[in-house]
Amino acid sequence: MAKLAPSILSANFYKLGEDIENALKLGADWIHVDVMDGHFVPPITFGSKIVKDIKSGNKNAFCDVHLMITNPQDQIMQFVEAGADLINIHCEVVHHGDRFINLIKENNKLAGVTVNPATPVSLLEHYLPLVDLILVMSVNPGYGGQKCIGYTLKKIEELKNLKVKNKYNYLIEIDGGIYLKNIETVLKAGTDVIVAGSAFFNASLEEKKKLIEVVHNFKQEC
Ligand code: DX5
Ligand code: ZN
């Protein structure tokens, strides 16, 4: 079953716990945590403490951490210790990616590698057999509420084909500009996990329910 991961970037930080609990009660699968450093991307959001606080409020809230930071290797252990369940590092900035994927996995966390829209899938070749997830950015990272860049769906299809052909195990996640109007196309391309910021937290209760229903009821044609 495909999963929905609401991004707390679009939540109301004044009532963050409430927003997260409501999302989980409605059936959201993961909580997507966008960490930005003001360097890899212009805005600054938050660090590992947010994960620690989320996990102390609800240990079952699965924290899918997306590190949009210049030196992700320096922060991995902080997020491990905070209780992150999955840690995504951007292949454009990680030094010694193989080493840091191993470090994440040795600490019994899931390891993901993220690609920006213009970064080709070919750059991921040696990561594919190792990782638990590939996160495909469908917008240039940094801001919620942007439009999905169409050509990124070709990368999802490419990753899906490589996965089937080589019997790899990674999940394919997409992040940015996903709404009810394009969600089925994105799922059909081969996506396993949909990140939704604006489409979830800026939506009515009915729209939130619909989003979760569409994701959970989707059946991939083989
Ligand atoms: C963008 C972030 C996304 C963002 C998605 O840099 O990585 O997770 O919150 O937001 P929407 O769904 O609003 O495009
Ligand atoms: Zn993200």
XYZ file of C-alpha atoms and ligand atoms in Angstrom:
237
model
C 0.000 0.000 0.000
C 1.304 3.476 -0.867
C 1.938 5.852 2.006
C 1.192 9.511 2.686
C 3.759 11.599 4.551
C 2.444 15.061 5.464
C 5.275 17.604 5.664
C 5.184 19.642 8.863
C 6.780 22.512 6.945
C 3.191 23.541 6.187
C 1.834 22.799 9.674
C 1.137 25.515 12.233
C 4.166 25.452 14.564
C 2.133 27.074 17.341
C 0.023 23.922 17.510
C 2.407 21.405 15.989
C 1.587 18.497 18.315
C -2.109 18.885 17.608
C -1.519 19.046 13.828
C 0.613 15.882 13.952
C -1.866 13.950 16.128
C -4.749 14.920 13.819
C -2.801 13.811 10.758
C -1.989 10.428 12.320
C -5.572 9.924 13.508
C -6.799 10.501 9.958
C -4.451 7.748 8.757
C -1.309 9.575 7.651
C 1.524 7.033 7.590
C 4.697 9.045 8.151
C 5.550 12.540 9.343
C 7.918 14.280 6.925
C 10.388 16.580 8.680
C 12.059 19.191 6.433
C 15.346 20.338 7.942
C 16.796 23.443 6.244
C 20.009 25.264 7.117
C 19.827 28.588 5.255
C 22.794 27.427 3.160
C 21.904 24.383 1.038
C 18.497 26.067 0.719
C 17.730 29.691 1.670
C 15.284 29.177 4.572
C 16.133 27.878 8.050
C 13.619 25.588 9.736
C 14.668 23.451 12.716
C 17.187 20.873 13.901
C 17.092 17.478 15.595
C 15.260 18.723 18.703
C 12.015 18.777 16.777
C 12.332 15.026 16.172
C 13.167 14.422 19.825
C 10.065 16.352 20.887
C 7.797 14.631 18.364
C 9.013 11.195 19.482
C 8.638 12.072 23.151
C 5.045 13.129 22.445
C 4.273 10.063 20.323
C 6.875 7.320 19.968
C 4.846 5.744 17.160
C 5.016 8.827 14.944
C 7.332 7.664 12.150
C 9.757 10.544 11.487
C 10.915 10.726 7.877
C 13.728 13.281 8.081
C 14.742 15.181 4.938
C 18.066 16.909 5.512
C 18.372 19.949 3.231
C 21.673 20.954 4.738
C 25.172 21.422 3.367
C 27.036 19.010 5.633
C 24.514 16.265 6.414
C 27.223 13.911 7.696
C 27.816 16.245 10.671
C 24.199 15.915 11.788
C 23.438 12.237 11.282
C 24.152 11.105 14.848
C 22.089 13.953 16.304
C 19.079 12.787 14.317
C 19.770 9.146 15.185
C 19.855 10.028 18.888
C 16.719 12.177 18.569
C 14.851 9.085 17.332
C 14.505 9.684 13.585
C 13.173 6.591 11.821
C 14.416 7.400 8.332
C 17.194 9.835 7.407
C 17.437 11.245 3.884
C 20.689 12.794 2.725
C 21.040 14.758 -0.533
C 23.450 13.078 -2.937
C 24.498 16.523 -4.204
C 26.195 17.446 -0.935
C 27.065 14.314 1.011
C 30.751 13.430 1.127
C 31.470 9.683 1.352
C 27.797 8.798 0.856
C 28.420 5.069 1.178
C 29.988 5.549 4.613
C 27.082 7.609 5.879
C 24.454 5.241 4.577
C 26.233 2.478 6.480
C 26.348 4.647 9.594
C 22.586 5.248 9.425
C 21.876 1.540 8.921
C 24.290 0.423 11.653
C 22.193 2.528 13.996
C 19.090 0.616 12.927
C 17.549 3.508 11.052
C 16.326 3.494 7.470
C 18.609 5.283 5.013
C 17.401 7.382 2.099
C 19.191 9.260 -0.646
C 17.575 12.361 -2.124
C 17.971 13.836 -5.609
C 17.172 17.348 -6.746
C 15.052 17.707 -9.903
C 18.042 18.286 -12.196
C 20.220 15.530 -10.697
C 20.134 12.443 -12.942
C 19.214 8.965 -11.703
C 22.540 7.700 -13.121
C 24.318 9.426 -10.237
C 22.499 7.065 -7.853
C 23.737 3.856 -9.472
C 25.883 2.644 -6.574
C 23.384 3.717 -3.926
C 20.477 1.745 -5.348
C 21.375 -1.693 -3.908
C 22.150 -0.175 -0.496
C 19.372 2.193 0.439
C 15.882 1.786 1.850
C 14.446 4.720 -0.038
C 15.117 7.161 -2.863
C 13.523 10.579 -2.401
C 12.920 12.345 -5.708
C 12.472 16.090 -5.396
C 9.711 17.217 -7.736
C 10.384 20.884 -6.900
C 13.632 22.695 -6.197
C 13.928 22.288 -2.433
C 13.423 25.065 0.075
C 9.788 26.066 -0.082
C 6.341 24.539 0.205
C 3.552 25.393 -2.208
C 5.512 25.113 -5.472
C 4.415 23.451 -8.714
C 5.510 19.872 -9.492
C 8.181 19.801 -12.232
C 6.844 17.373 -14.865
C 10.098 15.766 -15.992
C 10.779 14.434 -12.483
C 8.070 11.802 -13.070
C 10.349 10.265 -15.714
C 12.891 9.746 -12.935
C 10.288 7.955 -10.830
C 9.550 5.644 -13.784
C 13.270 5.068 -14.332
C 13.786 4.204 -10.656
C 10.782 1.892 -10.695
C 12.110 0.056 -13.776
C 15.589 -0.305 -12.260
C 14.068 -1.601 -9.048
C 12.008 -4.274 -10.815
C 14.821 -5.266 -13.192
C 17.456 -5.632 -10.457
C 15.161 -6.743 -7.622
C 16.180 -3.791 -5.451
C 14.271 -3.060 -2.276
C 14.100 0.723 -2.041
C 10.861 2.637 -1.730
C 10.389 5.590 -4.072
C 9.234 8.823 -2.444
C 8.256 12.073 -4.161
C 8.377 15.511 -2.576
C 6.921 18.793 -3.765
C 3.836 20.077 -5.542
C 1.665 17.001 -5.063
C -2.060 17.695 -4.808
C -5.293 15.777 -5.354
C -5.249 16.845 -9.009
C -1.912 15.139 -9.849
C -1.638 12.461 -7.176
C -2.912 9.568 -9.314
C -0.440 10.331 -12.120
C 2.366 10.360 -9.578
C 1.262 7.058 -8.056
C 0.944 5.461 -11.506
C 4.550 6.449 -12.276
C 5.647 4.124 -9.457
C 5.703 6.230 -6.300
C 5.443 4.420 -2.952
C 5.478 7.418 -0.588
C 3.898 10.802 -1.281
C 5.018 13.868 0.664
C 2.279 16.478 0.912
C 2.780 19.796 2.669
C 0.322 22.418 1.393
C -2.071 19.816 -0.004
C -2.473 18.356 3.474
C -2.052 21.057 6.106
C -3.696 23.856 4.094
C -6.669 21.662 3.205
C -10.146 21.083 4.620
C -10.855 17.955 6.656
C -12.671 16.436 3.669
C -9.711 17.087 1.360
C -7.297 15.571 3.875
C -9.424 12.432 4.128
C -9.680 12.222 0.345
C -5.895 12.534 -0.053
C -5.297 9.659 2.350
C -8.043 7.576 0.748
C -6.630 8.027 -2.774
C -3.139 7.027 -1.627
C -4.258 4.021 0.416
C -6.691 2.713 -2.216
C -4.287 2.986 -5.124
C -3.427 -0.351 -6.724
C -0.320 -0.449 -8.870
C -0.837 -2.189 -12.244
C 1.899 -4.751 -12.816
C 10.444 21.400 -0.116
C 10.217 20.384 0.983
C 8.907 19.730 0.889
C 7.742 20.638 1.019
C 6.648 20.123 0.142
O 11.716 21.851 -0.069
O 11.205 19.378 0.967
O 8.791 18.625 1.782
O 7.281 20.761 2.328
O 5.653 21.053 0.165
P 4.429 21.059 -0.816
O 3.734 19.755 -0.670
O 3.649 22.229 -0.336
O 4.973 21.252 -2.206
Zn 10.930 17.365 2.086
